[in-house]
XYZ file of C-alpha atoms in Angstrom:
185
model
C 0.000 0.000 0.000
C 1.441 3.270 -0.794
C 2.131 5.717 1.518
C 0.063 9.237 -0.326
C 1.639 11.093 2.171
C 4.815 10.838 0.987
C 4.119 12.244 -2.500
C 1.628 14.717 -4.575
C -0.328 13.512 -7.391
C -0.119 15.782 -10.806
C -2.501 14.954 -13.402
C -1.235 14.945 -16.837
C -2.478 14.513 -20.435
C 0.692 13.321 -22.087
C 3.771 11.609 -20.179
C 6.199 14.955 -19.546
C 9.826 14.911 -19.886
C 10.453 17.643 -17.249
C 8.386 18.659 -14.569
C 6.024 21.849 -14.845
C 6.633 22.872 -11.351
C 10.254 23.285 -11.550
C 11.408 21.930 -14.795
C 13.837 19.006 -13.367
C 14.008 15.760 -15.875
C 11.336 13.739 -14.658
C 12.437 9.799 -13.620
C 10.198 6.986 -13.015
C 8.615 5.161 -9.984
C 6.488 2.201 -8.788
C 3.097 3.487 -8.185
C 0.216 1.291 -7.930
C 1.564 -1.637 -9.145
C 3.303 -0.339 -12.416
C 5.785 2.581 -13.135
C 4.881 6.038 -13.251
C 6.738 9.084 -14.647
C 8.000 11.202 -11.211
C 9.949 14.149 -10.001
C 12.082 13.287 -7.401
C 12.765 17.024 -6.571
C 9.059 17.864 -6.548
C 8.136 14.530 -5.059
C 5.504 14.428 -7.877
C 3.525 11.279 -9.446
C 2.271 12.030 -12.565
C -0.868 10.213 -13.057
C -1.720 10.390 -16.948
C -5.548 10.978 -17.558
C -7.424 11.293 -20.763
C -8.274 14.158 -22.433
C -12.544 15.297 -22.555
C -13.681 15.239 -26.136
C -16.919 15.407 -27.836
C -18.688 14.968 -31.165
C -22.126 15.515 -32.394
C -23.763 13.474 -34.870
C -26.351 16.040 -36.796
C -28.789 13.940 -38.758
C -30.903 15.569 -41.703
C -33.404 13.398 -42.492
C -31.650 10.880 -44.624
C -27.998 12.452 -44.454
C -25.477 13.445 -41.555
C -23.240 16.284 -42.028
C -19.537 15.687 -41.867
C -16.411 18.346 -42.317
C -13.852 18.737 -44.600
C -11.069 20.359 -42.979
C -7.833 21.192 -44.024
C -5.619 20.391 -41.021
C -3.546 17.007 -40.633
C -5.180 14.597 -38.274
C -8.090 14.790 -41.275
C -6.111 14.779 -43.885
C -7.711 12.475 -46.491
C -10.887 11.819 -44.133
C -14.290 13.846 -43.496
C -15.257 14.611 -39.610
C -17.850 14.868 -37.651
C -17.857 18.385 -35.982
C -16.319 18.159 -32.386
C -13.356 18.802 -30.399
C -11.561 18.988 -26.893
C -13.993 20.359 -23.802
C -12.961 22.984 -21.998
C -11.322 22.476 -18.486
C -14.764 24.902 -17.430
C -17.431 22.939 -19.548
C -19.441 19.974 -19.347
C -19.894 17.470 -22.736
C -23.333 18.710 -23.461
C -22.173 22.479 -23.204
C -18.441 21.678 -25.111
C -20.457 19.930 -27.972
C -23.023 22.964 -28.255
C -19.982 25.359 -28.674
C -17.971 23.123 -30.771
C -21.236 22.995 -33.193
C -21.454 26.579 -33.147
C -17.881 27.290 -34.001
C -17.949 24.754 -36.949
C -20.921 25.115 -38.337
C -22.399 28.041 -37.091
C -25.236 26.289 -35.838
C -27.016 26.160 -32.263
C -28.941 24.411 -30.481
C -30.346 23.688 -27.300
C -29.007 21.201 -24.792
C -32.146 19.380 -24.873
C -31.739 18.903 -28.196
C -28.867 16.507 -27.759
C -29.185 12.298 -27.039
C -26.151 10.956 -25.933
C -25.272 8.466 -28.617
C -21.565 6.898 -26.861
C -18.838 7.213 -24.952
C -15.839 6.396 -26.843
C -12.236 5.824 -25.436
C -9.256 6.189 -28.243
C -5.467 5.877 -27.428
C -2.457 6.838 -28.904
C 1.394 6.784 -28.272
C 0.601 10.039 -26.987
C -2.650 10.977 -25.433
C -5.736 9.480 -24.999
C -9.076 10.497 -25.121
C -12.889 10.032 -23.823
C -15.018 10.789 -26.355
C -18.549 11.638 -25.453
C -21.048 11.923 -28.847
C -24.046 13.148 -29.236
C -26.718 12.887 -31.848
C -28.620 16.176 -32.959
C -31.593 16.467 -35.811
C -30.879 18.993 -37.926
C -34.424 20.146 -37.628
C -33.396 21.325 -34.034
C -30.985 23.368 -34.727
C -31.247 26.926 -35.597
C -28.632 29.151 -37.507
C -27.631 29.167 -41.590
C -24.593 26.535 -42.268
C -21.211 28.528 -42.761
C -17.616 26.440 -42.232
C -15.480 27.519 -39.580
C -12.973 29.548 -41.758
C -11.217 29.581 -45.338
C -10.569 26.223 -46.661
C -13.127 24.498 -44.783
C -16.030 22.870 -46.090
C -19.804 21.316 -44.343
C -20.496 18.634 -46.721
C -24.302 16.282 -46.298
C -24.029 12.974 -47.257
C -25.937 10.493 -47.558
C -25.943 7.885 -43.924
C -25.741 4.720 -46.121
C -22.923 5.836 -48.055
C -20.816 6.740 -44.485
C -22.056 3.806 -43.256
C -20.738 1.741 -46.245
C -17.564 2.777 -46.119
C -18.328 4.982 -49.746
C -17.512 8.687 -47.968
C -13.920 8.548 -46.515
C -14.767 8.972 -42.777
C -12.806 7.219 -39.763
C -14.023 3.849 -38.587
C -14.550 5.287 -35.173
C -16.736 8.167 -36.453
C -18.435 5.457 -38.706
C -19.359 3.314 -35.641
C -21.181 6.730 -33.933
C -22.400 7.243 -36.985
C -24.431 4.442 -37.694
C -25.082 3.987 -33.591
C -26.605 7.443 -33.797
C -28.998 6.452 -36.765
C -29.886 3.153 -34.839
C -28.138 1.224 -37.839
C -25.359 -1.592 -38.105
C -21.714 -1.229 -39.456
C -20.815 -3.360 -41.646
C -17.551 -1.796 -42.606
């Protein structure tokens, strides 16, 4: 059993290489069962937690709309419109502003079902997304892209679905969960 006493506890999105509080290389130490990244001049665990995230799923009718934009994790893929929450904000009110500043579209929290919570890992972060579905019909606002170079494209749900419109697998999975259908990609 570890002694908490001993130590603080720093949360972290991605493992540092030097401590934030006073910028010494940061070492390594058994915590709970498994190493963890650790000042020894701080006496600092850095426990690494995953970053909030959120998605909406805005379904018109027959279509969903996705994003085209130019920035390089989408390269070659379409989106749906989402992003990181705010260290201030809950999902439901990070996925309302995210929608806003993509799309220009808003909406009402009541508006939203919660369609999934996803988690997703890389080398370097990792991430909890929550996703939410949204009918177009509830929204209010005129479609306009988030800046230059970006583009709101409706397509059709069968053609995400079947793998036709580039999209992610994991947005294809909330995606057809949020139209109540099966992947069979």
């Amino acid at each position: 059993m570890e002694d908490y006493d001993e130590f603080r506890i720093y949360s972290v999105a991605v493992d540092p290489e030097y401590c934030p509080q006073c910028g010494s290389e940061v070492g390594s130490r058994e915590f709970d069962g498994g190493p963890m990244d650790w000042c020894g001049d701080c006496e600092m665990v850095f426990a690494r937690t995953p970053v909030s995230a959120v998605h909406v799923v805005v379904r018109d009718d027959d279509h969903v709309l996705l994003l085209d934009e130019p920035i390089p994790q989408h390269d070659g893929v379409l989106s749906l419109p989402g992003g990181h929450a705010h260290h201030d904000e809950g999902p439901r009110e990070a996925v309302l502003r995210e929608l806003q500043e993509e799309t220009a579209l808003a909406a009402t929290s009541d508006a939203l079902s919660l369609v999934t919570v996803y988690h997703a890992e890389t080398d370097a972060v990792a991430f909890h997304f929550a996703t939410y579905a949204l009918d177009y019909a509830d929204a209010t606002g005129t479609l306009a892209p988030e800046a230059d170079g970006f583009e709101i494209r409706r397509e059709l749900v069968d053609d995400v679905i079947d793998g036709v419109v580039p999209i992610r697998d994991s947005d294809r999975e909330r995606v057809a969960a949020a139209f109540d259908r099966e992947n069979p990609v």
